[in-house]
Tab-separated table of C-alpha atoms and ligand atoms in Angstrom:
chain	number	residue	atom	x	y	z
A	10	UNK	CA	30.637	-100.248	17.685
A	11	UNK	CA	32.308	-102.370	20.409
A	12	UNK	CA	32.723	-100.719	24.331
A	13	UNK	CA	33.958	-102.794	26.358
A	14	UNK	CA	35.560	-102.134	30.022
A	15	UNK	CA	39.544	-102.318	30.403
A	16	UNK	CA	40.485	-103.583	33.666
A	17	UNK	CA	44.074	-101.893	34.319
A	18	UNK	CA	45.968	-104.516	35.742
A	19	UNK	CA	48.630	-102.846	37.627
A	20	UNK	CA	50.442	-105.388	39.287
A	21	UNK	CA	53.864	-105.870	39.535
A	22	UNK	CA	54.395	-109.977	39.229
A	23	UNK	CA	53.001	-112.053	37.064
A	24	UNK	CA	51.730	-114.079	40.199
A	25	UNK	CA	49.361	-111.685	40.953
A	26	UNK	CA	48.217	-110.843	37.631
A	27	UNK	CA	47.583	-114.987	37.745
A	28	UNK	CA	45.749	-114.758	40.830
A	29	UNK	CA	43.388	-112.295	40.158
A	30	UNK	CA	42.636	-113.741	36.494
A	31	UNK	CA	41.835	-117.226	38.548
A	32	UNK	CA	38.945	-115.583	40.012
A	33	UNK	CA	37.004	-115.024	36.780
A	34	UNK	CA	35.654	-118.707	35.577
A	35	UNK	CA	33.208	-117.323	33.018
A	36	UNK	CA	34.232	-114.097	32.019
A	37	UNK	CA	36.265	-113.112	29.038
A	38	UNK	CA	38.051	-110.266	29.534
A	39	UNK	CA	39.941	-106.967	28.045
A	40	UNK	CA	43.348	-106.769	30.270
A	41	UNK	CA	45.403	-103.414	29.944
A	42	UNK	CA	48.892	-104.350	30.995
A	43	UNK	CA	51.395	-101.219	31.358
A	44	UNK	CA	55.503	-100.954	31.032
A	45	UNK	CA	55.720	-102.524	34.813
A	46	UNK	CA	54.349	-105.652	34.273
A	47	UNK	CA	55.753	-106.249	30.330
A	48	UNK	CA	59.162	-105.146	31.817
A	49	UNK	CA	59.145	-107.229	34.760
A	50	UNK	CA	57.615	-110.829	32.912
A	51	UNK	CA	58.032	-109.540	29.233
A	52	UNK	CA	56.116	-111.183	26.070
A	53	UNK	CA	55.455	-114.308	28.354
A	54	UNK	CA	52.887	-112.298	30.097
A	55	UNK	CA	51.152	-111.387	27.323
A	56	UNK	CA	50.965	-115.429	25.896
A	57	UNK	CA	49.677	-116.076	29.078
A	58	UNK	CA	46.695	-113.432	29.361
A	59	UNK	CA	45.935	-114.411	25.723
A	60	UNK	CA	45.951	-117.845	26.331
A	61	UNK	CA	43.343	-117.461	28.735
A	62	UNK	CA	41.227	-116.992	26.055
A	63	UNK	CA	41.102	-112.415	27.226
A	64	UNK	CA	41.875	-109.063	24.830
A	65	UNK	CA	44.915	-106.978	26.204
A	66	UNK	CA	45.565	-103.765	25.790
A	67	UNK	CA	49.359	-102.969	26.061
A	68	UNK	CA	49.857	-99.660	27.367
A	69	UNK	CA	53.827	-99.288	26.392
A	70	UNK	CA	52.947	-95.628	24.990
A	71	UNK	CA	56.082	-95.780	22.359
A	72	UNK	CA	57.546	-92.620	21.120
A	73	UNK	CA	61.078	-92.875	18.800
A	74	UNK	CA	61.706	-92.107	15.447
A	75	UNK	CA	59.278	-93.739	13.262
A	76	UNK	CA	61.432	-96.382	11.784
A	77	UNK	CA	61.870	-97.762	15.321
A	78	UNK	CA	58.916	-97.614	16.092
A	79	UNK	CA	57.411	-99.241	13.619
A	80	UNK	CA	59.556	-102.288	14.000
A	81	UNK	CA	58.659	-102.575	17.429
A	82	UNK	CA	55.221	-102.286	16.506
A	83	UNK	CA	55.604	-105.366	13.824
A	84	UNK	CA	56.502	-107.358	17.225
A	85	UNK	CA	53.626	-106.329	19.196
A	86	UNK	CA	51.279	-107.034	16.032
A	87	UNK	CA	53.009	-110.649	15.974
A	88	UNK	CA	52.601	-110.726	19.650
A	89	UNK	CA	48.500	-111.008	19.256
A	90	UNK	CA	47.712	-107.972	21.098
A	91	UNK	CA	44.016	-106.482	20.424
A	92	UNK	CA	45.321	-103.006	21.571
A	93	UNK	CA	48.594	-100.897	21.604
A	94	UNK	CA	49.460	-96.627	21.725
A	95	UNK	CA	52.017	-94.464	21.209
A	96	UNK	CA	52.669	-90.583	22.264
A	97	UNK	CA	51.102	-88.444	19.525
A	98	UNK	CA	53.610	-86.433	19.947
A	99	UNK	CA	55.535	-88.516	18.022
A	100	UNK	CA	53.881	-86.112	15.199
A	101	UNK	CA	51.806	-87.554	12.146
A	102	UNK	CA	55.104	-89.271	10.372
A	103	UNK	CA	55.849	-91.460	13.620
A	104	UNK	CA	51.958	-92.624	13.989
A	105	UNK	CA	51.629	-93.332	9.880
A	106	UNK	CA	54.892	-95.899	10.674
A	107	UNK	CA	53.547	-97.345	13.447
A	108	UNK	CA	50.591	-98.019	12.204
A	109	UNK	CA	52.302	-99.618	9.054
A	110	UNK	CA	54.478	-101.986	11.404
A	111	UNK	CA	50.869	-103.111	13.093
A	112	UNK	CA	49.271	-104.476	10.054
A	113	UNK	CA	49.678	-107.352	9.535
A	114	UNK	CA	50.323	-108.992	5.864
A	115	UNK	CA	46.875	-110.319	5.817
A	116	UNK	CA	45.699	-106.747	6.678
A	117	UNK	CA	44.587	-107.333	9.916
A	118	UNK	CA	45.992	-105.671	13.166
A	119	UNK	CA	45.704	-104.585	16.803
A	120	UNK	CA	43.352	-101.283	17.574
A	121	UNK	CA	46.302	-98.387	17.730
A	122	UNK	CA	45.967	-95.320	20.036
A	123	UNK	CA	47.360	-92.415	21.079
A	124	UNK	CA	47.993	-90.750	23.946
A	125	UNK	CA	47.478	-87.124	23.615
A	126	UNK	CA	48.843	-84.876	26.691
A	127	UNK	CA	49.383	-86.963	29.647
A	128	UNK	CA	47.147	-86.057	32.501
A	129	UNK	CA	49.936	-85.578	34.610
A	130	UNK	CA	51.091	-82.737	32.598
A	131	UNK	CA	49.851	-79.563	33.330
A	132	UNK	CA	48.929	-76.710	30.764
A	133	UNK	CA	52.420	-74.773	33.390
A	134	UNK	CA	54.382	-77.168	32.051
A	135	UNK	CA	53.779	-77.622	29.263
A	136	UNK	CA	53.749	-74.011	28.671
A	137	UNK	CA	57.444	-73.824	30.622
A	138	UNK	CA	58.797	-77.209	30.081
A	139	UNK	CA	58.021	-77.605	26.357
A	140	UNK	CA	57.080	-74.352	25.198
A	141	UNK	CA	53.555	-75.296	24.251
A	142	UNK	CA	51.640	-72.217	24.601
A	143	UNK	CA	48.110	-73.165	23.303
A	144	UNK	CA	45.549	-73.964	25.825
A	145	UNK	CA	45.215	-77.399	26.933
A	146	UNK	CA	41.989	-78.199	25.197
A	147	UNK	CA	43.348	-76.760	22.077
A	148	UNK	CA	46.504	-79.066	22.528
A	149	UNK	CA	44.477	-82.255	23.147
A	150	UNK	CA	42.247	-81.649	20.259
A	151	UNK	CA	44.357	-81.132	17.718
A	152	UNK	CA	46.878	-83.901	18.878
A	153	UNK	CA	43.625	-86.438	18.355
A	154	UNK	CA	43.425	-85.062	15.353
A	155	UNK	CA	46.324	-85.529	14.192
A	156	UNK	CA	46.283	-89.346	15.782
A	157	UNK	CA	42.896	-89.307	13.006
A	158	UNK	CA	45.032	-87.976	10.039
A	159	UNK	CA	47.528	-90.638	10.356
A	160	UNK	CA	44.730	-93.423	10.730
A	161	UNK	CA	44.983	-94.106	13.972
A	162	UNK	CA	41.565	-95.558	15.991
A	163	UNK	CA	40.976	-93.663	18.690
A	164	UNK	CA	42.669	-91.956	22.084
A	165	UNK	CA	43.379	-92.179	25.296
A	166	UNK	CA	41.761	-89.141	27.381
A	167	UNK	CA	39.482	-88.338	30.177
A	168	UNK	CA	36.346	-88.724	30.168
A	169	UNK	CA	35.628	-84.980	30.397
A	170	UNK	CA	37.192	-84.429	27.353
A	171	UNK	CA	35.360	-87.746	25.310
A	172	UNK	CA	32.442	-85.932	23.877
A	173	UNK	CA	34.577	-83.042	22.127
A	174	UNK	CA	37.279	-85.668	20.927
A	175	UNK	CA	33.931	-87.424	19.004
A	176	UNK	CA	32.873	-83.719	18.121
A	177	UNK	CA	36.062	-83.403	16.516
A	178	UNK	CA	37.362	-86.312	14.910
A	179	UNK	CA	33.725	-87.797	14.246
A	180	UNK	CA	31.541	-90.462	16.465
A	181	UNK	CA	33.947	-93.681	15.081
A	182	UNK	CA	36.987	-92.257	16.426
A	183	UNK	CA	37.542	-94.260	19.800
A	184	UNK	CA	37.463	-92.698	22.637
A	185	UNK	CA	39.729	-95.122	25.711
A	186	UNK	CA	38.614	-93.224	29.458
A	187	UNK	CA	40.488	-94.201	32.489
A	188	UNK	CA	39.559	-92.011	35.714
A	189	UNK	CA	36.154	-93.950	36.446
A	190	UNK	CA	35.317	-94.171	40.119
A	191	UNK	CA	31.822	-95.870	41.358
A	192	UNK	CA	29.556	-93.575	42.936
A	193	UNK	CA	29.974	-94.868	46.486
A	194	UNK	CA	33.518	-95.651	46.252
A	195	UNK	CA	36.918	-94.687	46.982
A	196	UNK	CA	38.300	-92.113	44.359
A	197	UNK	CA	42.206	-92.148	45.409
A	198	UNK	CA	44.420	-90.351	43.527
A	199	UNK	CA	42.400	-89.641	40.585
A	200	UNK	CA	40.997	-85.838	40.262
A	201	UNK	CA	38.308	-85.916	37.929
A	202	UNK	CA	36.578	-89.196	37.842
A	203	UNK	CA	33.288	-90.410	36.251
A	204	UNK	CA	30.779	-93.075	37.113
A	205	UNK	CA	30.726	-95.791	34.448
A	206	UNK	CA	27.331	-94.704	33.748
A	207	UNK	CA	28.032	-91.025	32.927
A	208	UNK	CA	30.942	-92.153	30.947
A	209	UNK	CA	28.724	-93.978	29.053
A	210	UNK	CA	26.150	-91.059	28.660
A	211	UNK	CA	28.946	-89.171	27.472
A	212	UNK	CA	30.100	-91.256	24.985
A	213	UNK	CA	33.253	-93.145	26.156
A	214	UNK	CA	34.171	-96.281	23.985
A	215	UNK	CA	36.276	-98.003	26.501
A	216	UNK	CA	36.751	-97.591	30.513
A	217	UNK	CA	39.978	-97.833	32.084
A	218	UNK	CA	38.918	-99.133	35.475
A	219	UNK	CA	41.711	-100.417	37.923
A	220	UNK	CA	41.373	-99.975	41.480
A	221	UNK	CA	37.943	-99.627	41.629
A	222	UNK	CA	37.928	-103.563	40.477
A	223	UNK	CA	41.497	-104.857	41.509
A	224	UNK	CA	41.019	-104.064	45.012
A	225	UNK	CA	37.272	-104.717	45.640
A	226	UNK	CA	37.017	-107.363	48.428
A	227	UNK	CA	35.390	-109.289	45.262
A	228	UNK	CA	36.481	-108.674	42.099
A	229	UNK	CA	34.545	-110.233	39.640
A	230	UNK	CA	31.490	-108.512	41.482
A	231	UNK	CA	32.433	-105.134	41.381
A	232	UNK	CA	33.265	-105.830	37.308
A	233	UNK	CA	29.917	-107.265	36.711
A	234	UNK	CA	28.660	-104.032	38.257
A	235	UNK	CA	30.605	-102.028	36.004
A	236	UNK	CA	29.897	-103.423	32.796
A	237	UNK	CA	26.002	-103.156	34.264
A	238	UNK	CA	26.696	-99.454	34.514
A	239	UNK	CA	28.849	-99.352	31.784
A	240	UNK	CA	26.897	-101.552	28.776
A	241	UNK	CA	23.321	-100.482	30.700
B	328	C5P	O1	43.295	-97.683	39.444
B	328	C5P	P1	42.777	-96.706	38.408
B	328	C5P	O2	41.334	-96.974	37.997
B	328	C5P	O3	43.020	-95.269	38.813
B	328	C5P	O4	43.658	-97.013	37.126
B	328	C5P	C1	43.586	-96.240	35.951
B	328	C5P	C2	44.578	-96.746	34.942
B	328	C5P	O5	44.562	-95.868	33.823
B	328	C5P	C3	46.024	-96.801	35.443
B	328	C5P	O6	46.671	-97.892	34.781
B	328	C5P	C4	46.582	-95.475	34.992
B	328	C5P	O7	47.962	-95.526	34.806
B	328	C5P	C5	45.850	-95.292	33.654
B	328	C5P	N1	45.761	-93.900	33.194
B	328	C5P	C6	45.166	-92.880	33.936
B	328	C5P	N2	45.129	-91.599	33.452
B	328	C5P	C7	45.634	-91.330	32.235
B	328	C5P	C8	46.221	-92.317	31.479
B	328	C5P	C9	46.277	-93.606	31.990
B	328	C5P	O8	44.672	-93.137	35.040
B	328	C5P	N3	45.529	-90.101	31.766
């Protein structure tokens, strides 16, 4: 199965994004580009990245009714993207529609994901806010499991929670980690970070690594160190 590290490239101009693609000469790369940047520069951002000969990983996490969705997901799939999500809880119906807007009519398509609680939600409020009373474990799990009924790939989730995602939903159901730190670096404003190599011992598909590699003093050093650790 393919792992791979994601390098999260949170910038806000297309400039920048530019810049620090410039500094790889040899590498081919999976980009994960988020609402910011696809807002800012739109589907020219994405030619660009692609014609650079790199994978990208849209992070637009769409959640409507599934008709809409799924025709915004026929213009990703015809945008060449290797990756995409949406908000499971979008439920089962939304996910199934999406996924049929992907394909493509020669059955191919982009990897599809979902994002299962945001780790910015806590089990408060989600218990007060959206009257989700079920433990957060017990949320997560059976939200990737519903991603897996509706034939979705794989989710997004930490890389604490990787290894019960696979226990659930079986070893082939991706598992996309961001919160990976190196050992002797900074950890910012991320709570619960792994190493590359323990998310790899645990059984993460992909990394999401941003900072850790977009604001080395070089770059392309610290992500040939992390696909070291990562890939062993
Ligand atoms: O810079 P850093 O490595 O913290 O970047 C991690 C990336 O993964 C960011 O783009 C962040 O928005 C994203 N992400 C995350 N935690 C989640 C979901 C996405 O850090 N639960």
């Amino acid at each position: 199965m393919a792992k791979d590290v994601i390098i999260a490239c949170d910038f806000s101009s297309k400039e920048d994004v530019v810049r620090f693609l410039d500094k790889f000469t040899e590498e081919s790369l999976y980009i994960k580009i988020g609402m910011e940047l696809f807002y800012a520069e739109g589907p020219e951002i994405v030619k660009e990245i692609k014609k650079r000969g790199h994978k990208i990983f849209l992070d637009l996490k769409l959640h409507d009714i599934p008709n809409t969705v799924k025709k915004a997901m026929k213009v990703l799939s015809n945008l060449d993207v290797d990756m995409c999500n949406v908000h499971a809880s979008g439920t089962v119906a939304m996910m199934e529609a999406a996924l049929e807007g992907l394909t493509r009519e020669d059955g191919s398509r982009p990897l599809l994901i979902a994002v299962t609680q945001l780790t910015s939600t806590s089990e408060e409020r989600m218990k007060n806010d959206l009257l989700i009373h079920e433990p957060m474990d017990q949320v997560v799990m059976h939200y990737a499991s519903n991603a897996k009924k509706a034939g979705l790939d794989g989710v997004v989730c930490s890389p604490l929670e990787a290894k019960k995602v696979h226990d659930t939903c079986g070893e082939n159901f991706l598992t996309i980690t961001p919160g990976v730190r190196f050992a002797d670096g900074e950890v910012g404003d991320q709570v619960r970070v792994m190493t590359p190599a323990q998310a790899r011992e645990i059984g993460s598909d992909y990394i999401v690594v941003g900072r850790p590699i977009t604001a080395a003093e070089n770059p392309v050093e610290a992500y040939r160190r992390c696909v070291a650790e990562f890939l062993g």
